[in-house]
mmCIF file with all atom_site columns, C-alpha atoms in Angstrom:
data_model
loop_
_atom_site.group_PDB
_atom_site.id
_atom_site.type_symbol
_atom_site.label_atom_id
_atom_site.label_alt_id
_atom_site.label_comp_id
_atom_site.label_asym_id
_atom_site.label_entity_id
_atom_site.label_seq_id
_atom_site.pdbx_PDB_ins_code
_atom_site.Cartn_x
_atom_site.Cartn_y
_atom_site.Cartn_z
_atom_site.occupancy
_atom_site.B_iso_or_equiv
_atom_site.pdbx_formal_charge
_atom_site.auth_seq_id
_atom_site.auth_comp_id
_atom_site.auth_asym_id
_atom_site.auth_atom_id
_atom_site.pdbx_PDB_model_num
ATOM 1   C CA . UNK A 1 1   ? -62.419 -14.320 29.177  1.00 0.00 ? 45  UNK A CA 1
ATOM 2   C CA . UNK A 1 2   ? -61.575 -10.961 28.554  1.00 0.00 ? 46  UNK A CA 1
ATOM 3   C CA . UNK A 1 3   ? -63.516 -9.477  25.233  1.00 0.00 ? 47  UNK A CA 1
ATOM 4   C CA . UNK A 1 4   ? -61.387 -6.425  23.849  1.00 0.00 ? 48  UNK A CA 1
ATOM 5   C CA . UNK A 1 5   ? -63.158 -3.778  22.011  1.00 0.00 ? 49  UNK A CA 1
ATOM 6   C CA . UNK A 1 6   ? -62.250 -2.470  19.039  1.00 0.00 ? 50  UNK A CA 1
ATOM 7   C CA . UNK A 1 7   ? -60.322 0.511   19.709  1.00 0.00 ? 51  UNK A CA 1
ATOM 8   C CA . UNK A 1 8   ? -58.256 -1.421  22.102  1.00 0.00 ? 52  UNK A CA 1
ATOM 9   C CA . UNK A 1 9   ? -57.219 -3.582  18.792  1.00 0.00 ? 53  UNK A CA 1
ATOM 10  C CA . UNK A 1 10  ? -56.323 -0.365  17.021  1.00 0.00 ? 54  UNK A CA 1
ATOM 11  C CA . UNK A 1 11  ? -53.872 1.155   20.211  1.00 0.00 ? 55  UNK A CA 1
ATOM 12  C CA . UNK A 1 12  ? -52.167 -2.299  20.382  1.00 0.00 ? 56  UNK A CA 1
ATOM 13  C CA . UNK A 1 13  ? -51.754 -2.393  15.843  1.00 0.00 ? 57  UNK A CA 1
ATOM 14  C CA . UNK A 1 14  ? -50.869 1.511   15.710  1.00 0.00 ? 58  UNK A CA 1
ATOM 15  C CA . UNK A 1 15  ? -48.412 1.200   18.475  1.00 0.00 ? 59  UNK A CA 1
ATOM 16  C CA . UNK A 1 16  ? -46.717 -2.113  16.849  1.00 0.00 ? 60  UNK A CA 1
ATOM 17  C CA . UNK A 1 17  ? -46.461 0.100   14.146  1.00 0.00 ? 61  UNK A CA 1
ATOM 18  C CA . UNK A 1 18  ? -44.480 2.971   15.682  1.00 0.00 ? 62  UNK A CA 1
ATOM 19  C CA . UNK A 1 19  ? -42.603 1.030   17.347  1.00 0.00 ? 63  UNK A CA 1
ATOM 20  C CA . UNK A 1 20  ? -41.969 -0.657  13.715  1.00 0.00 ? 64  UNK A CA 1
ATOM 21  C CA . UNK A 1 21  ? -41.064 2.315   12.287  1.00 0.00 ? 65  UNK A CA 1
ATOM 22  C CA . UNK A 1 22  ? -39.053 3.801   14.565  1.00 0.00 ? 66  UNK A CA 1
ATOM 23  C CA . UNK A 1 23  ? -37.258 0.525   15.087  1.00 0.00 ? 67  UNK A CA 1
ATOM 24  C CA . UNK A 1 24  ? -36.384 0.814   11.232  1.00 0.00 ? 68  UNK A CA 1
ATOM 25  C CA . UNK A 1 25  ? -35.542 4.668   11.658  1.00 0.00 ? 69  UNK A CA 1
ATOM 26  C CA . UNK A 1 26  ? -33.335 3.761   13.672  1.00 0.00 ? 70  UNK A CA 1
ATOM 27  C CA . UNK A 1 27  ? -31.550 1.085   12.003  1.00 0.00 ? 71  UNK A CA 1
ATOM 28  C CA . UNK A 1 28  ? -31.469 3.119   8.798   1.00 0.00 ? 72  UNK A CA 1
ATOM 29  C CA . UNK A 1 29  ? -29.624 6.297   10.757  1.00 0.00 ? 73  UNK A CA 1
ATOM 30  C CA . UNK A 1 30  ? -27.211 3.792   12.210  1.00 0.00 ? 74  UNK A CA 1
ATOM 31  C CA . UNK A 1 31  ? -26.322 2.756   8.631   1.00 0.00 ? 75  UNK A CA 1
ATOM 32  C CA . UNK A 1 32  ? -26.395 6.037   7.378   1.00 0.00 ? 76  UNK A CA 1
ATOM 33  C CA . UNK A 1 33  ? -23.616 7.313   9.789   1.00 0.00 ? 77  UNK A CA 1
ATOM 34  C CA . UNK A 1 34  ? -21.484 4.384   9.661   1.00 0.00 ? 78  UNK A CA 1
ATOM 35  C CA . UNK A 1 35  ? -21.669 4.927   6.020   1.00 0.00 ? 79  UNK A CA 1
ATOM 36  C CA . UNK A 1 36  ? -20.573 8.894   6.440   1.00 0.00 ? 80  UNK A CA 1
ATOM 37  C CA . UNK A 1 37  ? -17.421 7.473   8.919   1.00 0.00 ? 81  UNK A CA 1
ATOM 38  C CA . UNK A 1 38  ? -16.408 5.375   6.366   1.00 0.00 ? 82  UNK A CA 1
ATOM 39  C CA . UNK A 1 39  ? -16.791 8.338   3.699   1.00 0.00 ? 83  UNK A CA 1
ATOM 40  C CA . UNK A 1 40  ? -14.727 10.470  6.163   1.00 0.00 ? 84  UNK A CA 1
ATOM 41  C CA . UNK A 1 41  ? -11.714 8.485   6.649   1.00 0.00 ? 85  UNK A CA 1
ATOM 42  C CA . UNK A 1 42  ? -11.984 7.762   3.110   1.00 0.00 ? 86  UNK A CA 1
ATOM 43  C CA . UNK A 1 43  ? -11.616 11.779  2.239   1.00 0.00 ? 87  UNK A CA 1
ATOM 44  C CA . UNK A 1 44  ? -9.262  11.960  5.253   1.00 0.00 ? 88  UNK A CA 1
ATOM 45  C CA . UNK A 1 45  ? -6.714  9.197   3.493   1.00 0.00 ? 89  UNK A CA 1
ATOM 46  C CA . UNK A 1 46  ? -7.198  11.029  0.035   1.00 0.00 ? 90  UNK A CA 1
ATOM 47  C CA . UNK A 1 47  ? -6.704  14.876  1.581   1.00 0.00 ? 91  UNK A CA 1
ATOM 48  C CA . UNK A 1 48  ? -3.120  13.012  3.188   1.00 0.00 ? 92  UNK A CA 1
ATOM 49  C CA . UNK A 1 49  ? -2.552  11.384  -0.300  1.00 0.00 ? 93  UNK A CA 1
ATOM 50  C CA . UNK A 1 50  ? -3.042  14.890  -2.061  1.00 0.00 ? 94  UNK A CA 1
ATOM 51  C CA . UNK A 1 51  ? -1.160  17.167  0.532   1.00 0.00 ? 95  UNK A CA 1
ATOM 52  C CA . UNK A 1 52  ? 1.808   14.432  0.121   1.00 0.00 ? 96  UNK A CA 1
ATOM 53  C CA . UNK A 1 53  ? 1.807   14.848  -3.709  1.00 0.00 ? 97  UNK A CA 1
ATOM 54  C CA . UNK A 1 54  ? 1.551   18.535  -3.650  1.00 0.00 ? 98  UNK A CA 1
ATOM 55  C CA . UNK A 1 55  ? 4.777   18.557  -0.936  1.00 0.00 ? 99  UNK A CA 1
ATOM 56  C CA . UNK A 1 56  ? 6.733   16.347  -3.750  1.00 0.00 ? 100 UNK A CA 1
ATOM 57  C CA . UNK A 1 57  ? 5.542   18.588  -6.745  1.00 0.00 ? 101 UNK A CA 1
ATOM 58  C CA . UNK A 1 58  ? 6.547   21.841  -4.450  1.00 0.00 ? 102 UNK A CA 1
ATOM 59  C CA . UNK A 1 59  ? 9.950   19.965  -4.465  1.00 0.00 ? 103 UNK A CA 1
ATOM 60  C CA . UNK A 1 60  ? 10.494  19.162  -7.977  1.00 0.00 ? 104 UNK A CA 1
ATOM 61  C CA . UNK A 1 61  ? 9.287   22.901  -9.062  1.00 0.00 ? 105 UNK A CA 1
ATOM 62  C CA . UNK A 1 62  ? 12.223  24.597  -6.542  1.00 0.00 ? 106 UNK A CA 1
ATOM 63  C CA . UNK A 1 63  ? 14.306  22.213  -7.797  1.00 0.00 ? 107 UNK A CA 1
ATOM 64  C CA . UNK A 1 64  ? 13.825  22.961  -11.321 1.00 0.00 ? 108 UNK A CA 1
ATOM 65  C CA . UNK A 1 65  ? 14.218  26.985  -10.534 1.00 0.00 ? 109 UNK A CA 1
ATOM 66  C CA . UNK A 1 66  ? 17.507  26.236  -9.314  1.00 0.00 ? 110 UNK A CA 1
ATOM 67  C CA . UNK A 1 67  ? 17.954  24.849  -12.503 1.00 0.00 ? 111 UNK A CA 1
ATOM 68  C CA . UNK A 1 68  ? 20.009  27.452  -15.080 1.00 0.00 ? 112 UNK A CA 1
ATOM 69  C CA . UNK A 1 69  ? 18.507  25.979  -18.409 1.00 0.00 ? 113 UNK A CA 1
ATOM 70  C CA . UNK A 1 70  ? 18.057  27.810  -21.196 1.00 0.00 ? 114 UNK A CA 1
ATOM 71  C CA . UNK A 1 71  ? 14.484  28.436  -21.346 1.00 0.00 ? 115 UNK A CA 1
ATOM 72  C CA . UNK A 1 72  ? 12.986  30.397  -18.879 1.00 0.00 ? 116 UNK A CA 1
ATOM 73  C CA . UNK A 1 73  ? 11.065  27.990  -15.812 1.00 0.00 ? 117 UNK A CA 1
ATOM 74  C CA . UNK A 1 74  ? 7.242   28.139  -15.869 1.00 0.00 ? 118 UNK A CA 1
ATOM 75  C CA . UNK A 1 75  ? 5.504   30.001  -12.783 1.00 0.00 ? 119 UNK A CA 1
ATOM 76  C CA . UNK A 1 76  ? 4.467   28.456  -9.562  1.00 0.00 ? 120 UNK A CA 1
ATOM 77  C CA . UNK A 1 77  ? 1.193   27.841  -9.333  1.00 0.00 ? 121 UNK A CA 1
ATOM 78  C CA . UNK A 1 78  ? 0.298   30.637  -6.874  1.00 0.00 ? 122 UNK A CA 1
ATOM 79  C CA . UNK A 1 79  ? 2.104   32.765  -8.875  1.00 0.00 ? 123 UNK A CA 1
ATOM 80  C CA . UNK A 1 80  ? 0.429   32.066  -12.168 1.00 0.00 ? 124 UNK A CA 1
ATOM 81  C CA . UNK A 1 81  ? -3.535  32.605  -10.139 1.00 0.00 ? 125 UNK A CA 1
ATOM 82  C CA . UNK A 1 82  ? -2.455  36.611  -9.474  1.00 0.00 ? 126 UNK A CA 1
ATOM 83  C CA . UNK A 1 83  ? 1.259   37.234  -9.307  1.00 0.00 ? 127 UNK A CA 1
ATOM 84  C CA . UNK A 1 84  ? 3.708   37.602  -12.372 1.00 0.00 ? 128 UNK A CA 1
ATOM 85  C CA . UNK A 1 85  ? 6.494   36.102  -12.493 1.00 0.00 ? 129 UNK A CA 1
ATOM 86  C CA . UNK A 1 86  ? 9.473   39.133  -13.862 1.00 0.00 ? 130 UNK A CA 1
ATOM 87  C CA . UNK A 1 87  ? 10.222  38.197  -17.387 1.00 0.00 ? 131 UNK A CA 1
ATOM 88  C CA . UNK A 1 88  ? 13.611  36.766  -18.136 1.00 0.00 ? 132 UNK A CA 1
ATOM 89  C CA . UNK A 1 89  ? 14.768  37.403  -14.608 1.00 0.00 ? 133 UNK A CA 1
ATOM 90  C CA . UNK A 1 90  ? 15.710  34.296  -12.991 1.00 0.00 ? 134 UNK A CA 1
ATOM 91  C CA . UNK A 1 91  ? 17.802  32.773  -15.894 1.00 0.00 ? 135 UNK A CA 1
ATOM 92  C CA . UNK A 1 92  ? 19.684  36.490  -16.193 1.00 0.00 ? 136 UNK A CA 1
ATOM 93  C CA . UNK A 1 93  ? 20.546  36.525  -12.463 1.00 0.00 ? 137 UNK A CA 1
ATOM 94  C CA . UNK A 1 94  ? 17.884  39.624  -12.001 1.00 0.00 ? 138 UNK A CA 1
ATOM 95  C CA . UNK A 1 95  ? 16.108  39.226  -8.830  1.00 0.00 ? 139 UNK A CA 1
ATOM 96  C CA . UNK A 1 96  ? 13.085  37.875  -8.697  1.00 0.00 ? 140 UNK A CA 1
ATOM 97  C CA . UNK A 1 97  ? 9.741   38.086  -6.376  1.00 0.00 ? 141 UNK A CA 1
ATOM 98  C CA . UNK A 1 98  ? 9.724   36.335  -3.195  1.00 0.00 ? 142 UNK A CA 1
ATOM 99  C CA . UNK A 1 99  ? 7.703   33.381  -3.472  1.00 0.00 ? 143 UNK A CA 1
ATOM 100 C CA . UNK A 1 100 ? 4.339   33.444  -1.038  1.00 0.00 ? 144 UNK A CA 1
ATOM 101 C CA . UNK A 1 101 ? 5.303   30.838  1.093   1.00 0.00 ? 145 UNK A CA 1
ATOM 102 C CA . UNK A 1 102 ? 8.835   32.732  1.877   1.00 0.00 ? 146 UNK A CA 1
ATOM 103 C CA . UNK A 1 103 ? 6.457   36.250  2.139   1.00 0.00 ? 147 UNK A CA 1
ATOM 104 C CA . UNK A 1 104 ? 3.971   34.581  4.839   1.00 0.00 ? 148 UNK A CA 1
ATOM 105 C CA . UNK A 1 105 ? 6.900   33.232  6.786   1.00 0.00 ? 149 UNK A CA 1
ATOM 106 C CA . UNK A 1 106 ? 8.285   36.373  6.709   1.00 0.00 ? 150 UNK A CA 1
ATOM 107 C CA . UNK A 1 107 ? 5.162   37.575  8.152   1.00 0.00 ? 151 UNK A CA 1
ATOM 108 C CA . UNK A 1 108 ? 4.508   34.636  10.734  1.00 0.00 ? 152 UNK A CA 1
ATOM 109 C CA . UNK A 1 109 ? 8.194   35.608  11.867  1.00 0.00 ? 153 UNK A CA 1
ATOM 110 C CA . UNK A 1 110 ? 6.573   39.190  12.821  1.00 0.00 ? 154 UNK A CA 1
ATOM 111 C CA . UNK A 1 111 ? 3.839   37.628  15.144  1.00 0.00 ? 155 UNK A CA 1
ATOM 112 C CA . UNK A 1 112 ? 4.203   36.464  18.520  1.00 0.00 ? 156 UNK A CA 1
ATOM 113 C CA . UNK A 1 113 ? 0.318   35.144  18.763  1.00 0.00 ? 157 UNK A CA 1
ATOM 114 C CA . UNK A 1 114 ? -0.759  33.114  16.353  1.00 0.00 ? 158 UNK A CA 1
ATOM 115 C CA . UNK A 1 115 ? -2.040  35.013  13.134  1.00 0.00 ? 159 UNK A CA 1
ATOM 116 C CA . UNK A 1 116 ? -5.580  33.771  10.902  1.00 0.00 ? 160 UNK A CA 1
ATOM 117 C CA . UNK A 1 117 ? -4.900  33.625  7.088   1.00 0.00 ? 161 UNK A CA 1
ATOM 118 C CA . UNK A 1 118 ? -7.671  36.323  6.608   1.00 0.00 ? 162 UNK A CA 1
ATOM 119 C CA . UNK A 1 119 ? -5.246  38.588  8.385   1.00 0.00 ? 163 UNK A CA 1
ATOM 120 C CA . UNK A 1 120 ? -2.005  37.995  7.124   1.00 0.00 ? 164 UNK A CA 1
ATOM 121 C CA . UNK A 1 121 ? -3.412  38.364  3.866   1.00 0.00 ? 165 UNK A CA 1
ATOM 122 C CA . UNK A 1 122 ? -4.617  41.964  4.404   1.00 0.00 ? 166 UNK A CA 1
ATOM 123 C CA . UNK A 1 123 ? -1.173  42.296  6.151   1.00 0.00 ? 167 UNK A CA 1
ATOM 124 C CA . UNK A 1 124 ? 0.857   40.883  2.684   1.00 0.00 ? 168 UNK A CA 1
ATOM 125 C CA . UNK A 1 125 ? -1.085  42.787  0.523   1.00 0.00 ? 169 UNK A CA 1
ATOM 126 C CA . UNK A 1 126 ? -0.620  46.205  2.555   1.00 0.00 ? 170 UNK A CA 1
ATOM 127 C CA . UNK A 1 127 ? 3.080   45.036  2.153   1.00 0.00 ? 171 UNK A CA 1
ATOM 128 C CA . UNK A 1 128 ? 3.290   44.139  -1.221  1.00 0.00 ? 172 UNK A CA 1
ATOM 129 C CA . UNK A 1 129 ? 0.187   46.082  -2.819  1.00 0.00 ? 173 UNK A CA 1
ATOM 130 C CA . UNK A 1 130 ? 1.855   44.221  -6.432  1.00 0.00 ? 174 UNK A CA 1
ATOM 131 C CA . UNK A 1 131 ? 0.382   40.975  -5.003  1.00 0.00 ? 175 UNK A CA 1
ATOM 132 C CA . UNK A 1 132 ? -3.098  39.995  -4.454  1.00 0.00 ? 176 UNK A CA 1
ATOM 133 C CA . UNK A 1 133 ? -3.099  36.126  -4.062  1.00 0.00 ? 177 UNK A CA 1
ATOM 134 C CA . UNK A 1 134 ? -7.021  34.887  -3.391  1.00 0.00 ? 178 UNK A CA 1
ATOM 135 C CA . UNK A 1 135 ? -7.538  34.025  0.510   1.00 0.00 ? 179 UNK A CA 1
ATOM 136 C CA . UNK A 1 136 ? -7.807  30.644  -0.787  1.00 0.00 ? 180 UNK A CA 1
ATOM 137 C CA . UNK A 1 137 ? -4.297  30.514  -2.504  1.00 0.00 ? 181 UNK A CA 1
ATOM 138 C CA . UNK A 1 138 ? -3.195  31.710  1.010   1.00 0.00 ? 182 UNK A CA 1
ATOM 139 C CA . UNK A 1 139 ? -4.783  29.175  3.100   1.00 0.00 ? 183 UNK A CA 1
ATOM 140 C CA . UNK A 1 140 ? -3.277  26.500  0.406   1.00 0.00 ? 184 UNK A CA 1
ATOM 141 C CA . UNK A 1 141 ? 0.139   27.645  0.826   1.00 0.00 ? 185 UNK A CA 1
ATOM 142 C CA . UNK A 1 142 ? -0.481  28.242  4.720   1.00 0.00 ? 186 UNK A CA 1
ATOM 143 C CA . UNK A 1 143 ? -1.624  24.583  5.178   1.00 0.00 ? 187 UNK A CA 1
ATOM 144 C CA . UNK A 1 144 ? 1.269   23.794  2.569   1.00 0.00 ? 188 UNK A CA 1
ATOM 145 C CA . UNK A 1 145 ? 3.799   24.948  5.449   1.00 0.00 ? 189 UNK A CA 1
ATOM 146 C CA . UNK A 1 146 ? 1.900   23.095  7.795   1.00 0.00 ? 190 UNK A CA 1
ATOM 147 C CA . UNK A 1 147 ? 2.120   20.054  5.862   1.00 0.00 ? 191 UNK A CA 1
ATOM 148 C CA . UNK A 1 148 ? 6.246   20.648  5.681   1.00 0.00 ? 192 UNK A CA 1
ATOM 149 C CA . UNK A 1 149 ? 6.590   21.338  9.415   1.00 0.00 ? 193 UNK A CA 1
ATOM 150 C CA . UNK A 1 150 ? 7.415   24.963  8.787   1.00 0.00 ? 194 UNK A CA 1
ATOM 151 C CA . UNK A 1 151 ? 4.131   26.218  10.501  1.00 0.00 ? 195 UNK A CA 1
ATOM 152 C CA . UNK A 1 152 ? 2.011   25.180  13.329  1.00 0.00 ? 196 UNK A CA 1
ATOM 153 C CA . UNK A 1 153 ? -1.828  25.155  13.081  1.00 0.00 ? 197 UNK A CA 1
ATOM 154 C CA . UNK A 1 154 ? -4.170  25.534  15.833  1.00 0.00 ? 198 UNK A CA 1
ATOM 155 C CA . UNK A 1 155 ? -8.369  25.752  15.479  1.00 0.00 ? 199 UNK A CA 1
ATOM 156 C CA . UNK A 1 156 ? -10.025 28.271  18.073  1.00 0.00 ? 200 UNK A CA 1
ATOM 157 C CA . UNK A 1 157 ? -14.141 27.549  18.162  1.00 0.00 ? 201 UNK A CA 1
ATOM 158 C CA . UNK A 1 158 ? -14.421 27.869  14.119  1.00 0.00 ? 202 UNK A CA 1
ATOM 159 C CA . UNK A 1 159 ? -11.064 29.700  13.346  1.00 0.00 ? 203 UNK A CA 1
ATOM 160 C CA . UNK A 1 160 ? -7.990  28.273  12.451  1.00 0.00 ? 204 UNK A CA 1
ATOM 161 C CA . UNK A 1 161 ? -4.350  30.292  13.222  1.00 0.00 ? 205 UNK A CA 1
ATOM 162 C CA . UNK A 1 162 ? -1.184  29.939  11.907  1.00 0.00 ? 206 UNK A CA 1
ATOM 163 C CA . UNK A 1 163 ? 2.106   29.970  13.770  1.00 0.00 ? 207 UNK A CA 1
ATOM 164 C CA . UNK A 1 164 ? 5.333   30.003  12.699  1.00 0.00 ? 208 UNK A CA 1
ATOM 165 C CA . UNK A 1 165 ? 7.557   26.408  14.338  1.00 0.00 ? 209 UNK A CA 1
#
């Protein structure tokens, strides 16, 4: 018989205990990243949800500008961030500012390559100096007309690009 010596006994216990802990390392980053999937598709149902509801609301607001009530129609919301709205001019028949989305379409329709939002919003803005919409109001409205099937969107390494469909 075989007599072990003592730090013998303490390689066997410390490795049973790395092994231990690594064993419940594991297991614990396994939960944590089927718990982040789960979070994902969650935020990936709710983004569809939102995008769908914002579509429907786009809808109803062009539908009530083509409305000739008397009161004048409230301003779209990327209007009301940076862009006024001409008062009295739609329910007088005065013309009116393009809306963004019809102004970046206008834009895409310029560009055979696709075009990043960064840079058609320096473009807009050299074009209509009036107009300063935040480069997130134009992503929103870009992705907007993505949403709709009016634009296509393609990610390069980190960038995204528009292009017109």
């Amino acid at each position: 018989m075989r007599s072990t010596s003592y730090d013998e006994g303490v390689n066997v216990v410390t490795s049973q205990s790395a092994a231990t802990r690594r064993s419940r390392y594991v297991l614990q980053a396994a939960s944590d990243l089927e718990d982040n999937r789960r979070r994902q598709r969650e935020l990936a149902e709710e983004i569809k949800r939102l995008e769908q509801e914002e579509a429907l609301l786009e809808e109803l607001l062009t539908l009530a500008e083509r409305y000739e009530g008397l009161s004048e129609p409230s301003p779209l919301p990327e209007q009301a961030q940076s862009e006024p709205v001409l008062a009295g001019a739609r329910p007088r028949g005065k013309t009116r500012q393009p809306l963004l989305t019809e102004l970046l379409l206008d834009l895409l329709r310029g560009h055979t390559e696709p075009c990043a939002a960064k840079e058609l919003r320096a473009e807009l803005m050299r074009a209509h100096p009036d107009r300063e919409p935040t480069p997130q109001v134009v992503r929103n409205t870009l992705e907007t007309l993505v949403a709709k099937g009016r634009v296509g969107r393609q990610k390069l390494d980190r960038s995204v690009v528009y292009t017109l469909l």
